[in-house]
XYZ file of C-alpha atoms in Angstrom:
518
model
C 103.292 -35.886 -119.033
C 104.997 -36.387 -115.688
C 103.874 -39.851 -114.578
C 104.449 -38.898 -110.925
C 102.256 -35.812 -111.022
C 98.610 -36.242 -110.147
C 96.354 -35.656 -113.130
C 92.943 -34.012 -113.147
C 90.893 -36.370 -115.320
C 91.584 -39.881 -116.529
C 89.527 -39.902 -119.730
C 88.493 -43.439 -120.659
C 87.640 -44.144 -124.316
C 85.716 -47.375 -124.843
C 85.982 -49.373 -128.045
C 82.645 -48.171 -129.401
C 83.275 -44.472 -128.651
C 85.743 -43.580 -131.400
C 84.365 -40.193 -132.423
C 86.351 -36.978 -132.497
C 83.219 -34.920 -131.786
C 82.577 -36.694 -128.490
C 81.580 -34.681 -125.423
C 84.718 -36.123 -123.816
C 86.804 -33.530 -125.670
C 84.757 -30.446 -124.745
C 86.705 -29.685 -121.578
C 89.820 -31.734 -122.256
C 93.117 -30.155 -121.209
C 96.232 -31.977 -122.491
C 98.309 -30.383 -119.744
C 96.418 -32.063 -116.931
C 94.238 -34.843 -118.444
C 95.155 -38.271 -119.807
C 93.339 -40.408 -122.392
C 93.239 -44.181 -121.805
C 92.259 -47.047 -124.109
C 92.530 -50.704 -123.111
C 92.425 -54.045 -124.869
C 91.560 -56.606 -122.189
C 90.930 -60.319 -122.217
C 87.466 -60.406 -120.655
C 85.945 -58.111 -123.279
C 86.679 -60.864 -125.804
C 85.921 -63.875 -123.612
C 83.263 -62.840 -121.038
C 81.123 -62.034 -122.967
C 82.544 -63.889 -125.924
C 83.655 -61.983 -129.018
C 84.606 -63.560 -132.341
C 87.956 -63.035 -134.040
C 86.381 -60.765 -136.670
C 84.614 -58.624 -134.072
C 87.668 -58.446 -131.824
C 89.935 -57.533 -134.745
C 87.582 -54.722 -135.737
C 87.551 -53.298 -132.212
C 91.320 -53.627 -131.667
C 92.279 -52.191 -135.035
C 89.773 -49.332 -134.812
C 90.925 -48.440 -131.297
C 94.576 -48.476 -132.385
C 93.852 -46.265 -135.365
C 91.913 -43.862 -133.160
C 94.763 -43.700 -130.650
C 97.161 -42.807 -133.476
C 94.821 -40.041 -134.628
C 94.769 -38.622 -131.096
C 98.560 -38.737 -130.899
C 98.756 -36.887 -134.222
C 96.795 -34.123 -132.480
C 99.510 -34.060 -129.822
C 97.138 -35.409 -127.169
C 98.449 -37.572 -124.286
C 97.349 -41.178 -124.793
C 97.905 -44.269 -122.677
C 97.200 -47.413 -124.691
C 97.390 -50.953 -123.342
C 97.301 -53.794 -125.895
C 96.104 -57.351 -125.377
C 99.761 -58.407 -125.141
C 99.855 -56.877 -121.666
C 97.290 -59.458 -120.600
C 95.035 -57.339 -118.404
C 92.095 -59.480 -117.365
C 89.452 -56.740 -117.353
C 88.949 -53.017 -117.827
C 88.742 -52.705 -114.051
C 92.128 -54.404 -113.613
C 93.743 -52.241 -116.289
C 92.235 -49.087 -114.832
C 93.289 -50.007 -111.294
C 96.937 -50.204 -112.347
C 96.737 -46.856 -114.130
C 94.832 -45.180 -111.293
C 97.516 -46.217 -108.817
C 100.203 -44.820 -111.106
C 98.515 -41.570 -112.134
C 96.352 -40.805 -109.068
C 93.640 -38.964 -111.056
C 91.078 -36.750 -109.368
C 88.290 -38.379 -111.351
C 87.445 -40.897 -114.055
C 85.695 -39.262 -116.990
C 83.912 -40.972 -119.876
C 80.873 -40.900 -122.112
C 77.971 -43.060 -120.927
C 78.758 -46.662 -121.979
C 76.317 -48.461 -124.269
C 76.425 -51.542 -122.036
C 75.047 -51.511 -118.488
C 77.478 -54.290 -117.542
C 80.434 -52.002 -118.274
C 78.759 -49.092 -116.502
C 78.179 -51.160 -113.348
C 81.800 -52.383 -113.331
C 83.121 -48.835 -113.603
C 80.812 -47.549 -110.875
C 82.038 -50.325 -108.593
C 85.659 -49.556 -109.440
C 85.310 -45.863 -108.639
C 83.572 -46.622 -105.372
C 86.370 -49.008 -104.416
C 89.039 -46.391 -105.124
C 87.008 -43.480 -103.734
C 87.294 -41.871 -107.165
C 84.792 -39.452 -108.661
C 83.069 -40.716 -111.795
C 81.919 -38.171 -114.353
C 79.529 -39.611 -116.935
C 78.989 -37.480 -120.021
C 75.976 -37.496 -122.328
C 76.367 -39.394 -125.575
C 75.558 -36.871 -128.316
C 76.338 -39.289 -131.134
C 72.681 -40.251 -131.384
C 69.918 -38.226 -133.019
C 67.498 -38.293 -130.103
C 68.421 -36.065 -127.185
C 68.820 -37.328 -123.599
C 65.368 -37.897 -122.128
C 63.535 -37.443 -125.429
C 62.628 -41.098 -125.884
C 61.402 -41.556 -122.304
C 59.163 -38.480 -122.626
C 57.737 -39.815 -125.908
C 57.216 -43.235 -124.324
C 55.111 -41.822 -121.499
C 52.585 -40.237 -123.848
C 52.150 -43.256 -126.133
C 49.509 -45.961 -125.592
C 51.167 -48.140 -128.250
C 54.839 -47.126 -128.379
C 55.703 -48.866 -131.636
C 58.723 -48.052 -133.750
C 56.643 -46.653 -136.617
C 55.248 -43.881 -134.423
C 58.678 -43.029 -133.039
C 60.049 -42.974 -136.584
C 57.387 -40.501 -137.695
C 58.063 -38.338 -134.650
C 61.771 -38.218 -135.510
C 61.028 -37.416 -139.154
C 58.742 -34.541 -138.144
C 60.946 -32.994 -135.480
C 64.112 -33.259 -137.605
C 62.402 -32.269 -140.863
C 63.643 -35.323 -142.758
C 61.981 -36.419 -146.024
C 59.134 -33.928 -145.623
C 57.554 -31.706 -148.266
C 56.872 -27.970 -147.991
C 53.708 -28.728 -145.992
C 55.594 -30.930 -143.488
C 53.950 -34.012 -144.993
C 55.933 -37.130 -145.885
C 57.512 -37.048 -149.327
C 55.518 -39.094 -151.806
C 52.484 -39.116 -149.540
C 53.510 -42.101 -147.408
C 55.659 -42.449 -144.308
C 56.722 -45.986 -145.080
C 57.561 -47.692 -148.380
C 58.187 -51.120 -146.903
C 55.703 -52.736 -149.284
C 57.923 -51.643 -152.183
C 61.048 -53.080 -150.548
C 60.362 -56.812 -150.574
C 61.291 -57.838 -154.080
C 63.267 -60.959 -154.884
C 65.812 -61.612 -157.593
C 64.926 -63.380 -160.803
C 66.412 -66.799 -161.462
C 69.465 -64.970 -162.863
C 70.230 -63.466 -159.480
C 71.511 -59.950 -158.755
C 72.148 -57.665 -161.715
C 75.718 -57.128 -160.517
C 78.149 -59.275 -158.640
C 78.074 -57.858 -155.134
C 80.898 -55.420 -154.612
C 83.146 -56.565 -151.828
C 84.575 -54.203 -149.199
C 87.762 -52.648 -150.528
C 89.840 -52.181 -147.389
C 93.054 -54.180 -147.260
C 94.463 -54.579 -143.730
C 97.239 -52.049 -143.118
C 100.161 -52.521 -140.714
C 98.058 -51.575 -137.673
C 95.302 -54.024 -138.570
C 97.792 -56.774 -139.371
C 99.431 -56.296 -135.978
C 96.026 -56.520 -134.272
C 95.276 -59.750 -136.142
C 98.631 -61.242 -135.097
C 97.967 -60.316 -131.478
C 94.562 -61.987 -131.577
C 96.011 -65.146 -133.070
C 98.779 -65.148 -130.451
C 96.847 -64.157 -127.342
C 93.229 -65.092 -128.102
C 93.505 -68.084 -130.452
C 90.468 -69.827 -128.943
C 87.984 -67.211 -130.107
C 85.368 -68.425 -132.608
C 85.361 -67.447 -136.264
C 88.133 -66.847 -138.761
C 90.603 -64.132 -139.721
C 91.617 -65.436 -143.142
C 89.959 -62.342 -144.577
C 89.329 -58.990 -142.938
C 88.167 -55.891 -144.806
C 86.054 -53.746 -142.484
C 86.537 -49.971 -142.240
C 88.714 -49.348 -139.166
C 89.037 -45.558 -139.127
C 86.947 -42.540 -140.017
C 88.635 -42.033 -143.371
C 87.768 -45.572 -144.452
C 84.248 -45.291 -143.034
C 83.616 -42.174 -145.109
C 84.841 -43.988 -148.222
C 82.521 -46.898 -147.427
C 79.622 -44.453 -147.045
C 80.326 -42.813 -150.398
C 80.623 -46.187 -152.102
C 77.263 -47.325 -150.750
C 75.473 -44.127 -151.706
C 76.858 -44.211 -155.257
C 76.795 -47.928 -156.033
C 74.211 -49.760 -153.927
C 71.669 -47.355 -152.426
C 69.673 -47.078 -155.699
C 68.675 -50.762 -155.472
C 68.948 -51.168 -151.704
C 65.252 -50.652 -151.045
C 64.033 -52.925 -153.776
C 66.215 -55.866 -152.710
C 66.889 -55.237 -149.018
C 65.083 -58.438 -147.958
C 66.466 -60.661 -150.729
C 69.132 -63.344 -150.293
C 71.362 -65.186 -152.745
C 73.858 -68.034 -152.450
C 77.481 -66.914 -151.952
C 76.474 -63.229 -152.010
C 76.433 -62.081 -148.387
C 76.579 -58.313 -148.977
C 74.407 -57.619 -152.046
C 73.064 -54.027 -151.964
C 73.417 -53.518 -148.225
C 75.487 -50.691 -146.773
C 78.022 -52.468 -144.498
C 77.930 -49.256 -142.427
C 76.429 -50.512 -139.154
C 79.813 -51.322 -137.602
C 81.142 -47.867 -138.486
C 78.039 -46.251 -137.005
C 78.157 -48.348 -133.845
C 81.865 -47.639 -133.265
C 81.008 -43.969 -133.940
C 83.359 -43.630 -136.897
C 80.318 -42.180 -138.679
C 77.641 -39.840 -137.364
C 74.067 -40.919 -138.161
C 73.017 -37.466 -139.344
C 75.842 -37.250 -141.879
C 74.822 -40.682 -143.203
C 71.194 -39.565 -143.494
C 72.321 -36.341 -145.161
C 74.185 -38.258 -147.864
C 71.138 -40.431 -148.569
C 68.811 -37.404 -148.779
C 71.282 -35.700 -151.122
C 71.247 -38.747 -153.405
C 67.445 -38.523 -153.553
C 67.464 -34.784 -154.276
C 70.020 -35.235 -157.044
C 67.999 -38.015 -158.652
C 70.586 -40.698 -157.939
C 68.417 -42.904 -155.713
C 64.631 -43.522 -155.535
C 62.456 -42.552 -152.582
C 61.697 -46.144 -151.540
C 65.411 -46.913 -151.162
C 66.254 -43.707 -149.336
C 63.244 -43.946 -147.016
C 63.921 -47.601 -146.228
C 67.565 -46.887 -145.438
C 66.809 -43.844 -143.293
C 64.122 -45.800 -141.412
C 66.774 -48.258 -140.267
C 68.843 -45.407 -138.801
C 66.404 -42.819 -137.500
C 63.751 -45.423 -136.743
C 65.027 -48.801 -135.596
C 68.472 -47.741 -134.410
C 67.207 -44.921 -132.213
C 64.144 -46.908 -131.115
C 65.986 -49.966 -129.825
C 68.488 -47.787 -127.982
C 65.615 -46.071 -126.181
C 64.076 -49.417 -125.282
C 67.439 -50.767 -124.085
C 67.812 -47.994 -121.515
C 64.117 -48.156 -120.573
C 64.279 -51.873 -119.737
C 68.006 -52.270 -119.070
C 67.504 -53.964 -115.703
C 65.223 -56.624 -117.203
C 66.558 -57.654 -120.614
C 68.919 -60.425 -119.587
C 66.282 -62.220 -117.528
C 63.640 -62.141 -120.253
C 62.262 -65.469 -121.486
C 58.556 -64.887 -122.054
C 58.096 -68.099 -124.072
C 60.023 -70.150 -121.486
C 62.323 -71.699 -124.076
C 65.204 -73.714 -122.658
C 66.807 -75.780 -125.426
C 70.514 -75.533 -126.196
C 71.848 -73.644 -129.190
C 72.809 -76.209 -131.869
C 76.537 -76.675 -132.381
C 76.306 -75.796 -136.070
C 75.887 -72.139 -135.073
C 79.621 -72.287 -134.299
C 80.667 -74.405 -137.291
C 78.075 -73.940 -140.106
C 78.140 -77.738 -140.418
C 74.522 -78.320 -141.422
C 72.693 -79.585 -144.508
C 70.179 -76.747 -144.318
C 71.516 -74.473 -147.062
C 70.065 -71.247 -145.700
C 71.659 -71.778 -142.292
C 74.908 -73.046 -143.770
C 75.183 -69.916 -145.915
C 74.114 -67.448 -143.229
C 76.379 -68.902 -140.538
C 79.379 -69.426 -142.829
C 79.509 -65.749 -143.687
C 79.277 -64.858 -139.981
C 82.254 -67.122 -139.251
C 84.195 -65.749 -142.230
C 83.352 -62.043 -142.029
C 81.233 -61.399 -138.928
C 78.364 -60.249 -141.124
C 74.747 -60.958 -141.924
C 72.066 -58.590 -143.161
C 68.836 -58.033 -141.260
C 66.764 -60.734 -142.972
C 69.458 -63.371 -142.535
C 69.588 -62.492 -138.841
C 65.848 -62.229 -138.251
C 64.419 -64.841 -140.625
C 67.226 -67.430 -140.839
C 69.502 -67.695 -137.791
C 67.080 -66.007 -135.385
C 63.954 -67.719 -136.710
C 65.448 -71.190 -136.478
C 66.511 -70.622 -132.875
C 63.035 -69.323 -132.008
C 61.190 -72.199 -133.673
C 63.479 -74.809 -132.105
C 62.874 -73.338 -128.634
C 66.445 -72.309 -127.858
C 67.045 -70.449 -124.601
C 66.941 -66.802 -125.795
C 69.867 -65.853 -123.558
C 72.044 -68.348 -125.438
C 70.891 -66.833 -128.707
C 71.682 -63.338 -127.409
C 75.205 -64.345 -126.393
C 75.827 -65.850 -129.836
C 74.678 -62.704 -131.641
C 76.721 -60.456 -129.365
C 79.785 -62.609 -129.995
C 79.598 -63.197 -133.709
C 78.502 -60.012 -135.497
C 81.052 -57.226 -135.873
C 78.448 -54.506 -135.329
C 77.087 -56.025 -132.113
C 77.144 -53.795 -129.035
C 74.791 -54.355 -126.114
C 72.356 -51.458 -126.574
C 71.476 -52.493 -130.123
C 72.002 -56.258 -130.033
C 70.023 -57.108 -126.885
C 66.657 -55.533 -127.868
C 66.982 -56.805 -131.430
C 67.743 -60.372 -130.359
C 65.685 -60.820 -127.196
C 62.867 -58.630 -128.458
C 62.428 -58.640 -132.197
C 64.077 -61.970 -133.000
C 63.222 -64.250 -130.063
C 60.118 -62.500 -128.667
C 61.549 -63.134 -125.209
C 60.174 -59.754 -124.084
C 56.571 -60.739 -124.824
C 56.037 -57.853 -127.238
C 57.979 -54.820 -126.039
C 59.898 -54.388 -129.294
C 57.552 -56.005 -131.797
C 53.794 -56.516 -131.875
C 54.182 -60.147 -132.922
C 56.807 -62.868 -133.150
C 58.497 -62.949 -136.554
C 57.730 -66.489 -137.683
C 57.552 -68.141 -141.089
C 57.915 -71.524 -142.735
C 60.521 -72.588 -145.245
C 58.286 -71.184 -147.982
C 59.300 -67.639 -147.003
C 62.978 -68.525 -147.378
C 62.260 -70.139 -150.737
C 60.464 -67.013 -151.927
C 63.194 -64.585 -150.825
C 66.290 -66.555 -151.910
C 67.690 -69.366 -154.022
C 68.895 -71.274 -150.966
C 66.206 -73.935 -151.198
C 67.138 -74.840 -154.778
C 70.391 -76.320 -153.476
C 69.076 -77.822 -150.260
C 68.109 -81.480 -149.647
C 64.963 -80.362 -147.813
C 61.651 -79.344 -149.373
C 60.197 -76.097 -147.940
C 56.669 -77.189 -148.890
C 56.838 -80.350 -146.765
C 56.339 -80.487 -142.998
C 56.560 -84.272 -142.633
C 58.803 -86.987 -143.966
C 62.567 -87.268 -144.353
C 62.708 -84.428 -146.876
C 60.604 -82.041 -144.813
C 62.186 -78.642 -144.307
C 62.950 -78.250 -140.584
C 61.787 -74.632 -140.763
C 58.370 -75.717 -142.040
C 58.019 -78.516 -139.502
C 59.093 -76.320 -136.600
C 56.898 -73.452 -137.791
C 53.750 -75.532 -137.493
C 54.961 -76.899 -134.175
C 55.336 -73.328 -132.893
C 51.801 -72.482 -134.071
C 50.426 -75.595 -132.343
C 52.187 -74.867 -129.047
C 51.161 -71.200 -128.962
C 47.818 -71.109 -130.747
C 45.870 -69.897 -127.699
C 47.583 -66.510 -127.638
C 48.557 -66.341 -131.315
C 44.867 -66.578 -132.192
C 44.362 -63.282 -130.340
C 46.977 -61.505 -132.432
C 45.350 -59.898 -135.474
C 48.502 -60.383 -137.545
C 48.853 -64.109 -136.804
C 45.326 -65.342 -136.148
C 44.998 -66.695 -139.684
C 47.938 -69.040 -139.164
C 46.212 -70.605 -136.184
C 43.106 -71.107 -138.335
C 45.227 -72.940 -140.900
C 46.534 -75.205 -138.151
C 43.058 -75.864 -136.776
C 41.852 -76.825 -140.249
C 44.470 -79.542 -140.684
C 43.333 -83.141 -140.212
C 44.203 -84.814 -136.925
C 46.447 -87.340 -138.689
C 48.499 -84.568 -140.338
C 48.797 -82.657 -137.079
C 50.095 -85.752 -135.303
C 52.634 -86.426 -138.059
C 53.910 -82.847 -137.951
C 54.291 -82.830 -134.187
C 56.013 -86.218 -134.248
C 58.452 -84.942 -136.875
C 58.916 -81.717 -134.857
C 59.864 -83.707 -131.770
C 62.353 -85.750 -133.805
C 63.990 -82.597 -135.219
C 64.343 -80.935 -131.822
C 65.593 -84.147 -130.200
C 68.295 -84.528 -132.847
C 69.318 -80.889 -132.403
C 69.673 -81.322 -128.655
C 71.734 -84.495 -129.029
C 73.970 -82.597 -131.453
C 74.288 -79.734 -128.954
C 75.494 -81.949 -126.083
């Protein structure tokens, strides 16, 4: 392309828009349009992004750019070595060189990015064409219309609506297969004392030359980022993502449902799919993933409880939180319904803690950028909630540290479901539990110096102590919640001496955490 000739459309591809079926390509003309991808410093530092997360984005973007070039499409790619501060800075330089008639892109999944691009185009008097994101199952406007007609817009009702309208896991009478919409009660089993039946299969992707170059660039230009790059094995292109999907369906989906909430020492992946990063970067389409799971059920290779539980995460939670993100996008980052203000403990960045469950869950995040949903909700998230950490600090940590974290999915999950900072928009209750839950669902406690059954004393599990402290502080409104009222009764029935000892121990735990966080 003649770099001195004005182009029609500068087509921006963001790092989580790596799909070849994007609406961006519907009217693309290689003779007069130019594709642009940028690696910029601020997207790894403000907001913060770990080395694992950044490596996944950089490598996946570089692989995607190569795939576009193989199609003989014109691509402008700027690596982190060029040291552009922000997307706006990188775009400004290219706009001045190419003089496009308009900037064209699919709607970003982060309102921060959208606002920056709108400001940029206004500054340069450049038309901005925003295209619908057809990667998702729900159509534009569908969620907002559903929301308006619902008195209680909970995920379960949205999930059933999606199942009905898409004819997924229904019988010939349009009733749910097996007679139930939800098999969650069958999906809470724990391992025996022998642990998982198989040693968890590790991801099989060895970094190729493109990934290795991305890792070197991160170590050279972004060495201060948190986390490690000693190992990296995430799918970074569509071909690898499809292999990862097939491996999950064949090897782990059959037992996924049964053990999806279970945890085990030194086994971070277990029967989980490891597909969320590929879905969120759009290397995989959600309907093709659902189709593979349904096929496994129809062929007798996976049970209904596993397939339903897996599909619920995609067609239910994933689509639901995206709808809520865009519904409340102007409010999320000011939410703090519980008025928590404590600092995030330093061990979230180091895993240097005696609490085995937190040490395990955080170590694997530092090493691989990964944690499954129970580790996020009921270990790292629960501890932050019970210890009254500012939910915005928790949100920034989650967005930074997990490879699959992008704003539209991470913000509602963290501020809503995990920290209850939204006061009940996402979930009908805060997800709280004592150390006894962790003991029941894992073998972490067997190798921990703390006793999950104790709330007082030097051996008291901090989760258990903080749990009762949370109940005490919030009993007035928790007692009105039908799902948590019994816990407040248990607190009320404790003797005054025990209550005082628990609250004294709670204050000591939180004080020590805040000293450590200074």
